[in-house]
XYZ file of C-alpha atoms in Angstrom:
585
model
C 205.342 -40.326 91.728
C 204.811 -42.063 88.410
C 201.894 -44.326 89.598
C 199.534 -41.397 90.522
C 200.412 -39.712 87.363
C 199.501 -42.777 85.345
C 196.289 -43.148 87.269
C 195.246 -39.602 86.286
C 196.094 -40.360 82.677
C 193.929 -43.549 82.771
C 191.070 -41.571 84.444
C 191.184 -38.824 81.815
C 191.177 -41.368 79.010
C 188.214 -43.077 80.603
C 186.365 -39.831 80.952
C 187.133 -38.996 77.375
C 185.770 -42.400 76.195
C 182.637 -41.888 78.304
C 182.160 -38.387 76.953
C 182.349 -39.702 73.294
C 179.808 -42.385 74.092
C 177.553 -39.889 75.841
C 177.753 -37.561 72.985
C 176.747 -40.323 70.552
C 173.713 -41.063 72.684
C 172.747 -37.339 73.300
C 173.092 -37.883 77.121
C 174.813 -34.626 77.846
C 172.465 -31.838 78.689
C 174.591 -29.068 77.320
C 174.828 -30.801 73.886
C 170.984 -31.089 73.794
C 170.459 -27.461 74.843
C 168.808 -25.510 71.959
C 170.893 -22.998 70.121
C 170.608 -19.306 71.009
C 167.760 -17.722 69.146
C 168.934 -15.066 66.791
C 167.013 -11.739 66.833
C 167.810 -8.860 64.467
C 166.736 -5.273 65.248
C 167.092 -2.223 62.972
C 165.798 1.028 64.531
C 165.795 2.749 61.091
C 163.619 0.250 59.241
C 159.815 -0.295 59.084
C 159.145 2.651 61.352
C 155.541 3.521 62.064
C 153.691 5.153 64.903
C 151.949 2.697 67.216
C 148.470 3.871 68.131
C 147.991 4.589 71.830
C 144.352 3.320 71.353
C 145.368 -0.311 71.229
C 145.753 -0.448 75.040
C 142.087 -0.454 75.651
C 139.570 -2.640 77.521
C 135.864 -3.077 78.128
C 134.226 -1.740 81.231
C 137.128 -0.556 83.307
C 136.124 0.989 86.620
C 137.395 4.457 87.598
C 139.802 2.760 90.015
C 141.185 0.498 87.293
C 141.603 3.436 84.827
C 143.503 5.385 87.489
C 145.687 2.421 88.577
C 146.657 1.086 85.094
C 146.159 3.943 82.688
C 144.120 2.104 80.078
C 143.902 4.435 77.074
C 140.393 3.442 75.886
C 137.283 2.112 77.595
C 134.456 0.417 75.601
C 130.770 0.436 76.461
C 129.846 -2.789 74.559
C 128.729 -6.340 74.708
C 125.364 -8.078 74.203
C 123.367 -6.019 76.653
C 124.251 -2.711 74.922
C 122.320 -3.724 71.776
C 119.087 -2.851 73.551
C 120.296 -0.299 76.052
C 117.852 2.433 76.654
C 119.814 5.589 77.552
C 116.657 7.475 78.536
C 115.397 4.908 81.020
C 118.713 3.338 81.973
C 117.445 -0.148 81.150
C 119.167 -2.941 79.332
C 118.242 -6.447 78.293
C 120.239 -9.477 79.160
C 119.147 -11.318 76.014
C 120.050 -15.031 75.672
C 122.807 -14.585 78.247
C 120.131 -14.586 80.989
C 116.592 -15.356 80.082
C 115.934 -12.187 78.060
C 115.338 -9.903 81.081
C 115.028 -6.245 81.193
C 117.028 -4.713 84.060
C 116.792 -1.183 85.336
C 119.900 0.209 86.896
C 119.765 1.263 90.517
C 119.996 5.010 89.867
C 117.637 7.916 90.610
C 114.916 7.720 87.952
C 113.995 11.320 88.561
C 117.444 12.441 87.439
C 117.676 10.434 84.240
C 119.122 10.468 81.779
C 121.809 12.093 83.991
C 123.392 9.608 86.234
C 122.601 6.530 84.142
C 125.165 3.726 83.947
C 126.296 4.869 80.480
C 126.422 8.476 81.669
C 128.594 7.582 84.662
C 130.810 5.474 82.450
C 131.390 8.337 80.004
C 132.092 10.875 82.756
C 134.529 8.602 84.612
C 136.376 7.480 81.554
C 136.894 10.952 80.233
C 137.860 12.255 83.686
C 140.555 9.569 83.848
C 141.864 10.526 80.365
C 140.585 7.423 78.604
C 138.843 7.679 75.280
C 135.419 6.021 75.040
C 133.830 3.672 72.470
C 130.069 3.975 72.898
C 127.907 1.227 71.367
C 124.825 2.570 69.505
C 121.715 0.404 68.928
C 120.948 -0.302 65.272
C 118.555 -3.250 65.759
C 115.628 -0.797 65.815
C 114.400 -1.622 69.291
C 115.548 -0.858 72.889
C 114.526 -2.092 76.281
C 111.239 -0.620 77.489
C 108.687 0.872 77.460
C 109.337 1.325 81.159
C 111.689 0.426 84.016
C 109.706 -2.614 85.062
C 111.355 -6.037 85.080
C 110.138 -7.755 81.916
C 111.189 -10.976 80.148
C 110.989 -12.122 76.544
C 109.665 -15.639 76.727
C 106.869 -16.051 79.208
C 105.908 -19.687 79.779
C 102.319 -18.555 80.612
C 102.037 -16.853 77.278
C 104.215 -19.041 75.037
C 104.116 -22.461 76.578
C 106.582 -24.723 78.360
C 110.296 -24.355 77.634
C 113.428 -26.392 78.276
C 114.655 -24.210 81.053
C 113.542 -21.193 83.099
C 115.233 -18.975 85.606
C 114.259 -21.194 88.520
C 115.045 -24.634 86.879
C 118.467 -23.352 86.006
C 119.353 -23.853 89.680
C 119.491 -27.229 91.513
C 118.006 -25.328 94.486
C 116.010 -22.378 93.107
C 116.632 -19.119 95.008
C 113.617 -17.332 96.389
C 113.998 -14.416 93.907
C 113.956 -16.474 90.744
C 111.068 -16.178 88.184
C 109.718 -19.532 86.934
C 107.779 -17.839 84.158
C 110.891 -16.522 82.431
C 111.890 -19.217 79.876
C 115.006 -19.569 77.698
C 113.113 -19.660 74.388
C 113.958 -23.190 73.695
C 111.338 -25.970 73.482
C 110.121 -29.221 72.073
C 107.161 -29.599 69.746
C 105.910 -32.579 71.693
C 105.549 -30.451 74.840
C 104.668 -27.189 73.174
C 103.088 -27.753 69.718
C 101.379 -24.336 69.628
C 104.564 -22.184 69.899
C 107.579 -24.391 69.098
C 109.075 -24.723 65.629
C 110.967 -27.670 64.209
C 114.351 -26.190 65.227
C 113.146 -26.145 68.875
C 112.634 -22.359 69.192
C 109.663 -20.430 70.531
C 107.972 -18.546 67.689
C 105.268 -15.934 67.618
C 106.176 -14.075 70.785
C 105.553 -10.343 70.943
C 108.734 -8.136 70.838
C 106.776 -5.447 72.649
C 106.918 -7.610 75.773
C 110.452 -6.195 76.439
C 111.172 -3.519 73.881
C 110.013 -0.376 72.165
C 110.639 0.769 68.543
C 113.252 3.534 67.954
C 114.594 5.463 64.946
C 117.842 7.315 64.276
C 116.623 10.286 66.308
C 116.935 8.130 69.496
C 120.625 7.831 68.823
C 121.309 11.516 67.809
C 119.415 12.617 70.922
C 121.856 10.528 72.872
C 124.874 12.141 71.201
C 123.420 15.582 71.930
C 122.854 14.707 75.575
C 126.401 13.230 75.888
C 127.805 16.455 74.454
C 126.245 18.336 77.376
C 127.881 15.997 79.775
C 131.428 15.514 78.414
C 131.581 17.919 75.513
C 131.345 17.276 71.764
C 133.640 14.821 70.084
C 135.902 17.561 68.784
C 136.410 19.079 72.220
C 137.162 16.266 74.656
C 133.906 14.289 74.444
C 133.073 10.840 73.156
C 134.730 10.363 69.741
C 134.188 6.711 68.953
C 130.772 5.183 68.198
C 130.168 1.511 67.330
C 127.374 0.319 65.240
C 125.711 -2.124 67.618
C 127.255 -5.291 68.980
C 127.700 -8.400 66.776
C 124.593 -7.885 64.562
C 125.127 -11.107 62.695
C 124.131 -12.859 65.992
C 120.867 -10.948 66.491
C 118.899 -14.095 65.567
C 120.449 -16.065 68.374
C 121.436 -13.588 71.039
C 118.370 -11.385 70.568
C 116.077 -13.942 69.079
C 113.045 -12.727 71.071
C 113.017 -9.468 69.092
C 114.942 -10.459 65.892
C 114.391 -14.165 64.995
C 115.196 -13.709 61.395
C 118.882 -14.275 60.442
C 120.398 -10.934 59.460
C 121.611 -10.529 55.823
C 124.329 -8.451 54.163
C 121.806 -5.828 53.233
C 120.067 -5.571 56.610
C 123.309 -5.088 58.603
C 124.601 -2.550 56.161
C 121.275 -0.524 55.750
C 120.525 -0.433 59.428
C 124.132 0.608 60.230
C 124.176 3.199 57.414
C 120.998 4.830 58.799
C 122.543 5.343 62.187
C 126.045 6.252 60.884
C 124.522 8.878 58.560
C 122.525 10.344 61.509
C 125.685 10.436 63.649
C 127.716 12.193 60.983
C 124.976 14.722 60.395
C 124.748 15.388 64.146
C 128.514 15.454 64.699
C 130.804 15.384 61.552
C 133.902 14.854 63.789
C 132.507 11.661 65.249
C 134.329 8.384 64.336
C 132.111 5.438 63.465
C 133.062 1.766 63.924
C 131.331 -1.069 62.027
C 130.054 -3.656 61.371
C 131.227 -5.241 64.666
C 131.570 -8.847 63.508
C 131.559 -11.631 66.070
C 134.242 -13.925 64.709
C 135.532 -16.060 61.773
C 132.160 -16.883 60.141
C 130.816 -13.383 59.645
C 134.025 -12.173 58.171
C 132.970 -14.241 55.190
C 129.178 -14.526 55.105
C 125.922 -13.491 56.810
C 123.777 -15.142 59.502
C 121.367 -16.003 56.720
C 124.082 -18.077 55.038
C 124.982 -19.789 58.241
C 121.280 -20.600 58.777
C 120.983 -22.046 55.349
C 123.104 -25.031 56.398
C 125.402 -24.758 53.409
C 128.466 -23.171 55.171
C 129.170 -20.501 57.664
C 131.668 -18.899 55.235
C 129.615 -19.174 52.028
C 126.026 -19.429 50.826
C 123.179 -17.841 48.792
C 123.485 -14.435 50.443
C 127.232 -14.124 49.757
C 126.697 -15.397 46.176
C 123.959 -12.802 45.650
C 126.548 -10.122 46.546
C 129.147 -10.987 43.958
C 130.629 -13.802 45.989
C 132.473 -11.213 48.101
C 133.157 -11.972 51.802
C 130.845 -9.938 53.933
C 133.533 -7.674 55.364
C 134.944 -7.018 51.857
C 131.478 -6.198 50.562
C 130.726 -3.968 53.573
C 133.916 -1.987 52.974
C 133.068 -1.571 49.300
C 129.639 -0.151 50.307
C 131.299 2.305 52.718
C 133.641 3.710 50.058
C 130.787 3.763 47.434
C 128.790 5.933 49.904
C 131.892 8.130 50.410
C 132.253 8.617 46.576
C 128.582 9.410 46.288
C 128.126 11.799 49.209
C 131.572 12.952 50.267
C 130.908 11.502 53.804
C 132.681 8.322 54.937
C 130.014 6.494 56.990
C 132.342 3.974 58.651
C 135.822 5.208 59.768
C 136.970 1.941 61.416
C 136.490 -1.616 60.273
C 135.497 -3.129 63.612
C 135.821 -6.892 64.213
C 135.803 -9.272 67.159
C 137.987 -12.349 67.397
C 138.508 -15.113 69.911
C 140.530 -18.228 69.417
C 138.190 -21.201 69.203
C 139.992 -24.105 71.037
C 139.139 -23.106 74.596
C 142.190 -20.885 75.216
C 140.166 -17.625 75.068
C 138.994 -17.964 78.634
C 140.544 -21.191 79.947
C 143.319 -21.676 82.440
C 146.831 -23.184 82.213
C 145.457 -26.409 80.557
C 145.554 -24.414 77.318
C 148.924 -22.776 77.878
C 150.936 -24.345 75.060
C 148.119 -23.902 72.491
C 147.391 -20.400 73.734
C 150.913 -19.249 73.234
C 151.012 -20.496 69.734
C 147.489 -19.441 68.630
C 148.379 -15.754 68.943
C 149.867 -16.430 65.501
C 146.366 -16.502 64.131
C 146.432 -12.771 64.328
C 149.384 -12.277 61.928
C 151.135 -15.369 60.612
C 149.992 -16.567 57.119
C 151.679 -19.958 57.666
C 149.892 -20.839 60.900
C 146.810 -23.062 60.718
C 144.199 -22.662 63.451
C 144.007 -25.843 65.629
C 140.305 -25.212 66.233
C 137.287 -26.045 64.096
C 138.293 -23.124 61.817
C 141.116 -25.303 60.464
C 142.424 -22.620 58.109
C 145.112 -19.943 57.985
C 143.419 -17.106 59.791
C 146.060 -14.440 59.264
C 143.529 -12.029 60.639
C 145.165 -8.610 60.685
C 146.980 -8.869 57.305
C 143.837 -10.328 55.697
C 141.722 -7.407 57.038
C 144.429 -4.865 55.838
C 144.274 -6.438 52.410
C 140.449 -6.098 52.222
C 140.786 -2.422 53.350
C 143.383 -1.663 50.760
C 141.354 -3.301 48.021
C 137.838 -2.207 48.812
C 137.988 0.932 51.022
C 141.418 2.573 51.429
C 141.736 4.873 54.412
C 139.509 2.831 56.723
C 141.241 2.215 59.963
C 141.205 -1.117 61.813
C 139.622 -1.845 65.215
C 139.526 -5.077 67.267
C 137.052 -4.225 69.974
C 136.628 -7.743 71.474
C 139.236 -10.342 71.954
C 140.566 -12.555 74.851
C 143.385 -15.021 75.125
C 143.175 -16.496 78.568
C 141.893 -16.450 82.145
C 142.992 -13.350 84.072
C 144.866 -15.411 86.628
C 146.607 -17.735 84.125
C 150.258 -16.903 83.728
C 150.224 -17.971 80.096
C 147.182 -15.811 79.508
C 149.183 -12.778 80.744
C 152.086 -13.689 78.504
C 149.818 -14.134 75.551
C 148.127 -10.834 76.286
C 151.487 -9.009 76.416
C 152.527 -10.459 73.126
C 149.210 -9.618 71.589
C 149.669 -5.971 72.488
C 153.035 -6.057 70.839
C 151.513 -7.774 67.737
C 148.747 -5.153 67.531
C 151.349 -2.401 67.538
C 153.606 -4.086 65.053
C 150.759 -4.958 62.670
C 149.281 -1.424 62.720
C 145.973 -1.978 64.384
C 144.497 1.455 65.184
C 142.197 0.730 68.116
C 141.671 -2.365 70.321
C 139.779 -3.254 73.559
C 140.181 -6.536 75.400
C 137.079 -8.315 76.610
C 136.801 -7.490 79.548
C 139.100 -5.343 81.718
C 141.533 -7.697 83.582
C 140.818 -8.235 87.225
C 142.663 -5.802 89.500
C 146.020 -7.244 90.570
C 145.781 -10.073 88.144
C 148.611 -11.440 85.946
C 146.850 -10.146 82.838
C 146.672 -6.671 84.343
C 150.513 -6.964 84.428
C 150.541 -7.428 80.674
C 149.024 -3.958 80.238
C 151.359 -2.420 82.844
C 154.243 -3.939 80.817
C 153.446 -1.288 78.184
C 151.807 1.499 80.195
C 153.896 1.602 83.435
C 156.574 -1.074 83.385
C 158.776 0.491 86.029
C 156.003 1.456 88.433
C 157.028 5.087 88.068
C 155.297 6.050 84.898
C 157.734 4.692 82.247
C 155.870 3.335 79.202
C 156.538 1.524 76.053
C 154.613 3.859 73.755
C 156.332 4.950 70.523
C 156.994 3.746 66.993
C 157.469 0.199 65.963
C 160.661 -0.655 64.145
C 161.958 -3.841 62.583
C 162.631 -6.839 64.815
C 162.732 -10.404 63.628
C 163.190 -13.698 65.482
C 164.485 -16.760 63.718
C 162.249 -18.876 65.975
C 159.064 -16.763 66.702
C 157.221 -19.968 67.762
C 159.441 -20.019 70.892
C 160.539 -16.393 71.453
C 158.617 -13.506 69.995
C 160.675 -10.303 69.386
C 159.443 -6.735 68.948
C 161.170 -3.327 69.032
C 159.917 0.172 69.758
C 161.697 3.500 69.355
C 160.403 5.384 72.385
C 160.876 8.825 73.833
C 163.956 10.602 72.587
C 166.689 8.028 71.867
C 165.115 5.114 73.770
C 165.165 1.743 72.160
C 162.810 -0.803 73.764
C 163.137 -4.533 73.095
C 160.119 -6.732 73.903
C 161.004 -10.407 74.262
C 158.482 -13.186 74.986
C 159.786 -16.563 75.811
C 156.976 -19.043 75.274
C 159.019 -22.100 75.928
C 158.814 -24.149 79.168
C 162.568 -23.788 79.560
C 164.890 -20.797 79.661
C 166.152 -19.702 76.248
C 169.237 -17.810 75.301
C 168.834 -15.019 72.762
C 171.358 -12.992 70.855
C 169.915 -9.630 69.823
C 171.838 -7.995 67.047
C 171.105 -4.276 66.854
C 171.976 -2.360 63.700
C 172.718 0.910 65.371
C 175.186 2.551 67.741
C 174.294 2.169 71.398
C 175.204 3.895 74.685
C 175.444 2.130 77.981
C 173.611 -0.798 79.514
C 170.105 -2.000 78.826
C 167.897 -1.927 81.882
C 165.705 -5.047 82.173
C 162.147 -5.449 83.331
C 160.271 -8.678 83.483
C 157.402 -10.792 84.664
C 157.175 -14.555 84.910
C 154.546 -17.030 86.103
C 155.892 -16.712 89.610
C 157.438 -13.210 89.731
C 155.488 -9.924 89.289
C 156.484 -7.275 86.861
C 159.605 -5.452 88.079
C 163.287 -4.664 87.529
C 165.423 -7.624 86.447
C 168.928 -6.196 86.391
C 170.783 -4.959 83.306
C 172.890 -6.149 80.409
C 175.661 -4.593 78.363
C 175.701 -5.168 74.645
C 179.041 -6.131 73.011
C 179.729 -5.285 69.453
C 176.071 -4.376 68.825
C 174.839 -7.694 70.200
C 172.881 -8.056 73.442
C 172.964 -11.564 74.902
C 170.298 -12.527 77.363
C 168.923 -15.610 79.002
C 165.103 -15.399 79.139
C 163.442 -17.392 81.960
C 160.738 -19.897 81.003
C 157.426 -18.361 79.970
C 158.464 -14.805 80.633
C 158.011 -11.329 79.197
C 161.176 -9.161 79.171
C 161.506 -5.504 78.374
C 165.044 -4.222 77.659
C 165.467 -0.444 77.632
C 168.562 0.952 76.008
C 169.625 4.137 74.254
C 170.782 4.889 70.790
C 174.099 6.684 70.637
C 172.773 9.644 68.589
C 169.442 11.294 68.160
C 167.951 9.431 65.222
C 164.460 10.871 65.620
C 164.673 13.265 62.714
C 167.364 11.677 60.550
C 164.818 9.744 58.597
C 162.417 12.630 58.184
C 159.820 10.834 60.269
C 158.569 13.706 62.333
C 155.848 12.468 64.632
C 155.012 12.514 68.310
C 154.738 9.135 69.991
C 151.653 10.431 71.702
C 149.512 11.200 68.622
C 148.297 7.647 68.136
C 146.582 6.687 64.831
C 146.517 10.267 63.507
C 150.280 10.614 63.650
C 151.236 8.873 60.432
C 149.798 6.634 57.838
C 150.859 2.978 57.483
């Protein structure tokens, strides 16, 4: 009996020695496993209503609005700059050879039944608010419903590409006369400038001049269709689409680079007309396109000095364009008693390919969401700076025009089918809520049934039976936000909703410390790259700590309940369904 006993002792000693050696060389997986991420939640701190209007998209169909419950639907984008609501004609601009296109609707019924009219009717019928883009460029597609194009090769000489040469095998319907407006002086000395652009074309080839009455007549017509803004109609009106790109996107009618003064004055003329027509209307401006025109004008970018500084900026006190624009808005308010711009409206896309790319960009995409809020994060793109977008914009608002709300009406962080894009989208919605953005619309609506659509369902209908994550943001911090983002919402009644986003390629353990008394289990809902959004079991907190293992690259919602009704204990009396008007930041 002693020999076997001795063999076990020897074996145990050998294992102990191997264990020590393995530990020294970091060979044991469990010793290499990362520590649990610590998350702290306090439902009584930093409480603020999350606007329902951040769950918006661009161009959702009636079926998508009904299926997902998007709260806001934007009529925007390049083609809306020249949309003619009377003729139901838009221009494709640089996106497609500067063509005028008439919608396939009954011309005898217009303007009733136009694409914009149907968009408004369907959106409001589905309960979604509408952002309607108004032209400020001074021209709209016309003067008729004929197919027209901006750069005729017969009129303005040979160009680098036309609608037919775009294709390797030209389709029978293409138009070889429709050029792209780009050229060489060698081939086209009469109409080509040194920059390789067609000059001297006639804007009347595709457009007709308009004034503010064109816009106010549109508002009056819309009120007959869906009611005035104060009684269920369209409430939100954007001052054009990316005006600092007019000289590139709409170069056939606006070849001059816009300046600070032009964008402000053209927008003010329309905003003033809108406010006179409908004082309850909410105006969004200036609708910037990205990083550069937060800081300067197209004229500065064209000067070749810098896209964030130049003569135009220096002629306006050296102020960044958006800061200066805000100052003009509040100066007008002080002089007239009318606030011309209610929402500071910007667009933002990450610039390293992750905005629309697939899983190749997954790791970068899941970190670059920090460009929206993290002052320590440097953009990996050509921007090469700390973007800190939302806090930066908030700072400018507080300094130059307090009371202006914040809108992000175009953004995208991944292909609809990319699992990392869906995860990034879900975290972005949580970021927008935590950071106090008042209105947001993704470009464009996610494809039906896509992973990115799940990201919106995560907030609007996470259990498939109508449960939502609308409410008030409260304090939630992660000690490793680069790997696991953490957010908390006080929902209906005593609900506490924890939103946890594991961006790591491996499962991560989290310990969520909740500074409140809790009742019962937390029900879990989750989506991953391979599993659709749905129930994921439950977890019971112990001593105020909820311990969870989050699958790799997953979004998890944990729904629990506070032990007592805390809704009115902090004198914060607001409905979770009032959106931006419920409480000030």
